[in-house]
Amino acid sequence: MSLLNLESTELAELSQKVRAEYEELKAKNLKLDLTRGKPSAEQLDFADELLALPGQGNYRTASGEDVRNYGNLKGIEDIRAIWAELLGVSVDNIFAGDSSSLNIMFDLVSWSYLFGNNDSERPWKDEEKVKWICPVPGYDRHFTITETLGFDMVTVPMLEDGPDINAIEELVKDPQVKGMWTVPVFGNPTGISFSEEVCDRLAAMETAAADFRIIWDNAYAVHTLTDEFPVIHDVVGKAAAAGNPNRFWVLTSTSKITHAGGGVSFFASSADNLAWYSKIAGVRGIGPNKVNQLAHAKYFHDAEGVKAVMRKHAGSLAPKFDAVLNTLEERLGQYEVARWTKPTGGYFISLDVIDGTANRVWELARDAGIKLTEAGSSFPLHQDPNDRNIRLAPSLPPLEEVTEAMDGVATCVLLAAIEKLEGK
Amino acid sequence: MSLLNLESTELAELSQKVRAEYEELKAKNLKLDLTRGKPSAEQLDFADELLALPGQGNYRTASGEDVRNYGNLKGIEDIRAIWAELLGVSVDNIFAGDSSSLNIMFDLVSWSYLFGNNDSERPWKDEEKVKWICPVPGYDRHFTITETLGFDMVTVPMLEDGPDINAIEELVKDPQVKGMWTVPVFGNPTGISFSEEVCDRLAAMETAAADFRIIWDNAYAVHTLTDEFPVIHDVVGKAAAAGNPNRFWVLTSTSKITHAGGGVSFFASSADNLAWYSKIAGVRGIGPNKVNQLAHAKYFHDAEGVKAVMRKHAGSLAPKFDAVLNTLEERLGQYEVARWTKPTGGYFISLDVIDGTANRVWELARDAGIKLTEAGSSFPLHQDPNDRNIRLAPSLPPLEEVTEAMDGVATCVLLAAIEKLEGK
């Protein structure tokens, strides 16, 4: 019973019904928020113990370093070793920083612009133009960084197994193309993970720019919604094997594992890339908050400890994702007015509605007291050329609110589609 | 008995005696380090309680904000209010950041270079030349930032009441002069505090560049060695009153109060300056580590709590400073081969030896197992035009080591002076 195939009387009937539902929805005076990928209070409580760590008298690393004093730009090995294991890289190839990996990404890109990176002929600021590959839909905060630096953002579509690798292999023949954003596992907002083939081809492809870099923002590397953890491809190793050792800047953090914005970030890369980063980071400051790093190391103990925490998160998040997917299926499945991703990890579901109606859905939801991420926000400059995509973030509200909000969103999607069909 | 007035036989006698002393010193095989302004283990122990804060179940600010989640670029008011009081600024005019104020300084200068600041006609990178005023001797890490950005560093001498304000008032008539480094209270390395007159004139002076900025690195604002705390001049207020509201970027941190590199930094400035900073900092990241900020607020309670901690630090540091000053006076006072500052706060003593011998003193000390900060390091590009200055940092070693090291240093100063007089 696709909406498109309805007889006009059937459409009129449905229209009346959906309009009535929308009026009921508005009458509820809801105040619901599905905008950002924030952990819920229940999830934050998992790390309660961390609030009292490292604990009085505990300030030495396993190697005897006093974390309370200055020094050690790389961060302490106690926590670096855990993430080296999780990411499948050597402990020598990973730094532990302050709370935010986004901070490090901004520095990497802006320092390449300002000074050039270790493979640059000149600072990117002195290039005629800098172009940057942006798989869409993608992470809004990534795009804002390259927007702020004035780069030309070239989009490629996200497919089932990652970004369109054929298109990327063509684009990188242009020497002005200096880099690319990715969220390779449980991506924001699609939840898609890159296949090994895509990883291999990204590692091996020839790029015209020697200083081309892929920002491998593995923010959701261990953020499963099931009993299984995703395979983490060692792209640093793959790229080295393919003769492109400096291709990847790999980032992740504990933001959605312990305290959002108060955790530990990680930066893994080749020795040369880390040396280049250190040279400037060592001018910017002396080193990261090692007390917080030791607290985290004591909280997790080891890589298995991280996975144990992530299973708790999955237990809290999976029912919310189920609620979204079930509501979408029940309310919209039959009408063929929307498609959505069905992630097995991460923080988001990507919802595509009928072309030209995403903004209207957002508006209708807003007027009914349901805050959605602004339509278009998963695209560079917030411009979705098809006005089609909406990012759903079900983590923060309690389960019953997620269900209620999604039921409302379904009504809005349907109403916007009907309005369009009615030529309104 | 100035060394310069000695008869040649007297000098020969002294020379023999000092050379013998130096051989004895070397025979001790010392391993002492006076290089960096690091707190000692005894000082770090003062904050032991902080290692278990904020404590399980404690994650809400006074206003009810959950510090474990994302958000709040300004930092939490609980800790901002304490430093607003200590610095004499409005709580609306101060941000609390991550651990390092040096990080913020780097960002302020490099973002002005990259984007221009809120009073710039164009980014500083598009200026023909950028000049920067560097009072000398000064803080090496400051100079390294402006060196890395390729600025022309113009030096002015530190006088008894601050940097040579007459010279500065002349220099800022040049529109290429975009800013200036300062450590206004218990400066690094002189220990000198700027007089109110110098503060007033810096606030009021006319500058050719509208986007001229003074980095007011008030790292030692509460770091007294006595019972008295220094007067903190509200330069943000003074500059506003003088019609130059955006002149000062004020920085400080808890690095030498709680955990070095693991504390909280602060940035105080005009509303316009903070808005400009926020615009870019909000692209770079989401917000600071608020859990650590809450831990600090709980540790201090209030501004008086900060002062109570600083009295403990003074109790630990003052005897070390006394040891340095007494040894210098006893061993060198009579010979007129050196001058040194006598700070009542901060972390350093600035030692001027006979022109042309600072490097030699450093060498002699190194060969005797005493590590000093490299001669020249308190000057831009590490070049002391008179080869005269040595920065002494007595905080880290235990008291007995400080005394032993300084006795050795005195021998080296004397030997280098004698060598010079002997024309060697």
PDB file of C-alpha atoms in Angstrom, chain A residues 37-41 44-46 48-60 66-71 98-100 102-104 106-107 110-111 113-115 125 139 141 144-145 148-149 253 255-256 258-263 280-292 396, chain B residues 37-41 44-46 48-60 66-71 98-100 102-104 106-107 110-111 113-115 125 139 141 144-145 148-149 253 255-256 258-263 280-292 396:
ATOM      1  CA  GLY A  37      24.187  11.998  20.460  1.00  0.00           C
ATOM      2  CA  LYS A  38      24.510  12.450  24.170  1.00  0.00           C
ATOM      3  CA  PRO A  39      24.693   9.523  26.588  1.00  0.00           C
ATOM      4  CA  SER A  40      21.761   9.220  28.997  1.00  0.00           C
ATOM      5  CA  ALA A  41      22.009   9.631  32.755  1.00  0.00           C
ATOM      6  CA  LEU A  44      26.731   8.036  32.704  1.00  0.00           C
ATOM      7  CA  ASP A  45      26.008   6.225  35.965  1.00  0.00           C
ATOM      8  CA  PHE A  46      28.011   3.227  34.704  1.00  0.00           C
ATOM      9  CA  ASP A  48      30.236   6.370  38.836  1.00  0.00           C
ATOM     10  CA  GLU A  49      33.322   4.700  40.285  1.00  0.00           C
ATOM     11  CA  LEU A  50      35.508   6.821  38.011  1.00  0.00           C
ATOM     12  CA  LEU A  51      34.391   9.972  39.854  1.00  0.00           C
ATOM     13  CA  ALA A  52      36.561   8.904  42.803  1.00  0.00           C
ATOM     14  CA  LEU A  53      39.578   7.692  40.800  1.00  0.00           C
ATOM     15  CA  PRO A  54      42.563   7.454  40.711  1.00  0.00           C
ATOM     16  CA  GLY A  55      42.010   7.769  44.493  1.00  0.00           C
ATOM     17  CA  GLN A  56      44.072   9.296  47.280  1.00  0.00           C
ATOM     18  CA  GLY A  57      47.688   8.179  47.259  1.00  0.00           C
ATOM     19  CA  ASN A  58      47.362   6.793  43.716  1.00  0.00           C
ATOM     20  CA  TYR A  59      49.425   8.840  41.346  1.00  0.00           C
ATOM     21  CA  ARG A  60      52.013   6.514  39.862  1.00  0.00           C
ATOM     22  CA  ASP A  66      54.172  10.637  38.881  1.00  0.00           C
ATOM     23  CA  VAL A  67      51.106  11.723  36.876  1.00  0.00           C
ATOM     24  CA  ARG A  68      50.634  14.845  38.998  1.00  0.00           C
ATOM     25  CA  ASN A  69      53.591  16.646  37.459  1.00  0.00           C
ATOM     26  CA  TYR A  70      54.352  18.126  34.038  1.00  0.00           C
ATOM     27  CA  GLY A  71      55.532  16.140  31.062  1.00  0.00           C
ATOM     28  CA  ASP A  98      42.873  15.302  26.797  1.00  0.00           C
ATOM     29  CA  SER A  99      39.152  14.674  26.634  1.00  0.00           C
ATOM     30  CA  SER A 100      38.248  15.530  23.079  1.00  0.00           C
ATOM     31  CA  LEU A 102      37.582  16.588  17.937  1.00  0.00           C
ATOM     32  CA  ASN A 103      40.146  19.014  19.393  1.00  0.00           C
ATOM     33  CA  ILE A 104      42.952  16.919  17.923  1.00  0.00           C
ATOM     34  CA  PHE A 106      40.878  20.504  14.442  1.00  0.00           C
ATOM     35  CA  ASP A 107      44.565  20.879  15.322  1.00  0.00           C
ATOM     36  CA  SER A 110      44.414  23.655  10.987  1.00  0.00           C
ATOM     37  CA  TRP A 111      48.127  22.976  11.558  1.00  0.00           C
ATOM     38  CA  TYR A 113      46.789  24.601   6.817  1.00  0.00           C
ATOM     39  CA  LEU A 114      49.096  26.825   8.844  1.00  0.00           C
ATOM     40  CA  PHE A 115      52.407  24.954   8.640  1.00  0.00           C
ATOM     41  CA  LYS A 125      47.187  28.138   3.249  1.00  0.00           C
ATOM     42  CA  TYR A 139      29.101  14.240  10.995  1.00  0.00           C
ATOM     43  CA  ARG A 141      31.088  18.902  13.424  1.00  0.00           C
ATOM     44  CA  THR A 144      32.183  22.700  10.314  1.00  0.00           C
ATOM     45  CA  ILE A 145      35.959  22.392  10.743  1.00  0.00           C
ATOM     46  CA  THR A 148      35.768  27.244   8.968  1.00  0.00           C
ATOM     47  CA  LEU A 149      39.072  26.791   7.127  1.00  0.00           C
ATOM     48  CA  SER A 253      37.955   8.752  22.668  1.00  0.00           C
ATOM     49  CA  SER A 255      33.525  10.264  25.483  1.00  0.00           C
ATOM     50  CA  LYS A 256      30.639   7.835  25.017  1.00  0.00           C
ATOM     51  CA  THR A 258      32.885   7.132  30.491  1.00  0.00           C
ATOM     52  CA  HIS A 259      32.204  10.870  30.751  1.00  0.00           C
ATOM     53  CA  ALA A 260      31.245  12.763  27.596  1.00  0.00           C
ATOM     54  CA  GLY A 261      33.707  15.639  27.293  1.00  0.00           C
ATOM     55  CA  GLY A 262      35.591  14.492  30.396  1.00  0.00           C
ATOM     56  CA  GLY A 263      37.297  11.359  29.147  1.00  0.00           C
ATOM     57  CA  ILE A 280      53.647  21.560  17.173  1.00  0.00           C
ATOM     58  CA  ALA A 281      51.691  20.092  20.078  1.00  0.00           C
ATOM     59  CA  GLY A 282      54.866  20.475  22.139  1.00  0.00           C
ATOM     60  CA  VAL A 283      54.823  24.203  21.400  1.00  0.00           C
ATOM     61  CA  ARG A 284      51.114  24.446  22.194  1.00  0.00           C
ATOM     62  CA  GLY A 285      51.575  22.812  25.582  1.00  0.00           C
ATOM     63  CA  ILE A 286      53.476  20.506  27.854  1.00  0.00           C
ATOM     64  CA  GLY A 287      51.243  17.440  27.943  1.00  0.00           C
ATOM     65  CA  PRO A 288      47.772  16.078  28.622  1.00  0.00           C
ATOM     66  CA  ASN A 289      45.918  15.580  31.899  1.00  0.00           C
ATOM     67  CA  LYS A 290      47.655  12.405  33.041  1.00  0.00           C
ATOM     68  CA  VAL A 291      45.731  12.215  36.324  1.00  0.00           C
ATOM     69  CA  ASN A 292      42.558  11.662  34.326  1.00  0.00           C
ATOM     70  CA  LEU A 396      19.564  10.721  25.632  1.00  0.00           C
TER      71      LEU A 396
ATOM     72  CA  GLY B  37      59.636  25.130  37.341  1.00  0.00           C
ATOM     73  CA  LYS B  38      58.061  21.898  38.450  1.00  0.00           C
ATOM     74  CA  PRO B  39      56.363  21.508  41.823  1.00  0.00           C
ATOM     75  CA  SER B  40      58.030  19.058  44.199  1.00  0.00           C
ATOM     76  CA  ALA B  41      56.494  15.805  45.401  1.00  0.00           C
ATOM     77  CA  LEU B  44      51.913  17.714  44.907  1.00  0.00           C
ATOM     78  CA  ASP B  45      50.938  15.840  48.059  1.00  0.00           C
ATOM     79  CA  PHE B  46      48.960  18.898  49.230  1.00  0.00           C
ATOM     80  CA  ASP B  48      46.084  14.326  47.584  1.00  0.00           C
ATOM     81  CA  GLU B  49      42.400  14.702  48.435  1.00  0.00           C
ATOM     82  CA  LEU B  50      41.753  15.909  44.885  1.00  0.00           C
ATOM     83  CA  LEU B  51      42.740  12.486  43.502  1.00  0.00           C
ATOM     84  CA  ALA B  52      39.437  11.103  44.834  1.00  0.00           C
ATOM     85  CA  LEU B  53      37.210  14.053  43.834  1.00  0.00           C
ATOM     86  CA  PRO B  54      34.510  14.900  42.871  1.00  0.00           C
ATOM     87  CA  GLY B  55      33.652  11.490  44.447  1.00  0.00           C
ATOM     88  CA  GLN B  56      31.079   8.848  43.602  1.00  0.00           C
ATOM     89  CA  GLY B  57      27.598  10.240  43.147  1.00  0.00           C
ATOM     90  CA  ASN B  58      28.928  13.799  42.893  1.00  0.00           C
ATOM     91  CA  TYR B  59      28.396  15.102  39.394  1.00  0.00           C
ATOM     92  CA  ARG B  60      26.113  18.106  39.697  1.00  0.00           C
ATOM     93  CA  ASP B  66      25.439  17.214  35.081  1.00  0.00           C
ATOM     94  CA  VAL B  67      29.176  17.623  34.483  1.00  0.00           C
ATOM     95  CA  ARG B  68      29.484  14.129  32.999  1.00  0.00           C
ATOM     96  CA  ASN B  69      27.774  15.064  29.757  1.00  0.00           C
ATOM     97  CA  TYR B  70      28.706  17.268  26.789  1.00  0.00           C
ATOM     98  CA  GLY B  71      28.307  21.016  26.701  1.00  0.00           C
ATOM     99  CA  ASP B  98      41.163  22.234  30.323  1.00  0.00           C
ATOM    100  CA  SER B  99      44.436  21.898  32.172  1.00  0.00           C
ATOM    101  CA  SER B 100      46.778  24.167  30.281  1.00  0.00           C
ATOM    102  CA  LEU B 102      49.543  27.682  27.451  1.00  0.00           C
ATOM    103  CA  ASN B 103      47.199  25.748  25.129  1.00  0.00           C
ATOM    104  CA  ILE B 104      44.792  28.680  25.163  1.00  0.00           C
ATOM    105  CA  PHE B 106      48.727  29.177  21.489  1.00  0.00           C
ATOM    106  CA  ASP B 107      45.172  29.062  20.178  1.00  0.00           C
ATOM    107  CA  SER B 110      47.530  31.122  16.089  1.00  0.00           C
ATOM    108  CA  TRP B 111      43.827  31.809  15.482  1.00  0.00           C
ATOM    109  CA  TYR B 113      47.162  34.559  12.612  1.00  0.00           C
ATOM    110  CA  LEU B 114      44.798  32.208  10.810  1.00  0.00           C
ATOM    111  CA  PHE B 115      41.500  34.095  10.995  1.00  0.00           C
ATOM    112  CA  LYS B 125      48.916  35.693   8.033  1.00  0.00           C
ATOM    113  CA  TYR B 139      59.287  32.771  29.591  1.00  0.00           C
ATOM    114  CA  ARG B 141      57.598  28.731  26.050  1.00  0.00           C
ATOM    115  CA  THR B 144      58.593  29.531  21.189  1.00  0.00           C
ATOM    116  CA  ILE B 145      54.964  30.154  20.196  1.00  0.00           C
ATOM    117  CA  THR B 148      56.851  29.001  15.515  1.00  0.00           C
ATOM    118  CA  LEU B 149      54.481  31.460  13.855  1.00  0.00           C
ATOM    119  CA  SER B 253      45.740  28.019  35.786  1.00  0.00           C
ATOM    120  CA  SER B 255      48.989  23.941  37.397  1.00  0.00           C
ATOM    121  CA  LYS B 256      51.242  24.974  40.284  1.00  0.00           C
ATOM    122  CA  THR B 258      47.001  21.351  42.375  1.00  0.00           C
ATOM    123  CA  HIS B 259      48.328  19.012  39.667  1.00  0.00           C
ATOM    124  CA  ALA B 260      50.789  20.396  37.128  1.00  0.00           C
ATOM    125  CA  GLY B 261      49.299  19.681  33.714  1.00  0.00           C
ATOM    126  CA  GLY B 262      46.197  18.131  35.282  1.00  0.00           C
ATOM    127  CA  GLY B 263      44.438  21.170  36.674  1.00  0.00           C
ATOM    128  CA  ILE B 280      36.423  29.147  16.991  1.00  0.00           C
ATOM    129  CA  ALA B 281      36.774  27.110  20.190  1.00  0.00           C
ATOM    130  CA  GLY B 282      33.225  25.909  19.545  1.00  0.00           C
ATOM    131  CA  VAL B 283      34.364  24.527  16.196  1.00  0.00           C
ATOM    132  CA  ARG B 284      37.442  22.949  17.735  1.00  0.00           C
ATOM    133  CA  GLY B 285      35.400  21.154  20.371  1.00  0.00           C
ATOM    134  CA  ILE B 286      32.334  20.911  22.521  1.00  0.00           C
ATOM    135  CA  GLY B 287      33.635  21.982  25.901  1.00  0.00           C
ATOM    136  CA  PRO B 288      36.214  21.393  28.629  1.00  0.00           C
ATOM    137  CA  ASN B 289      36.560  18.554  31.136  1.00  0.00           C
ATOM    138  CA  LYS B 290      33.872  19.656  33.585  1.00  0.00           C
ATOM    139  CA  VAL B 291      34.327  16.652  35.881  1.00  0.00           C
ATOM    140  CA  ASN B 292      37.829  17.900  36.671  1.00  0.00           C
ATOM    141  CA  LEU B 396      61.607  20.532  42.344  1.00  0.00           C
TER     142      LEU B 396
END
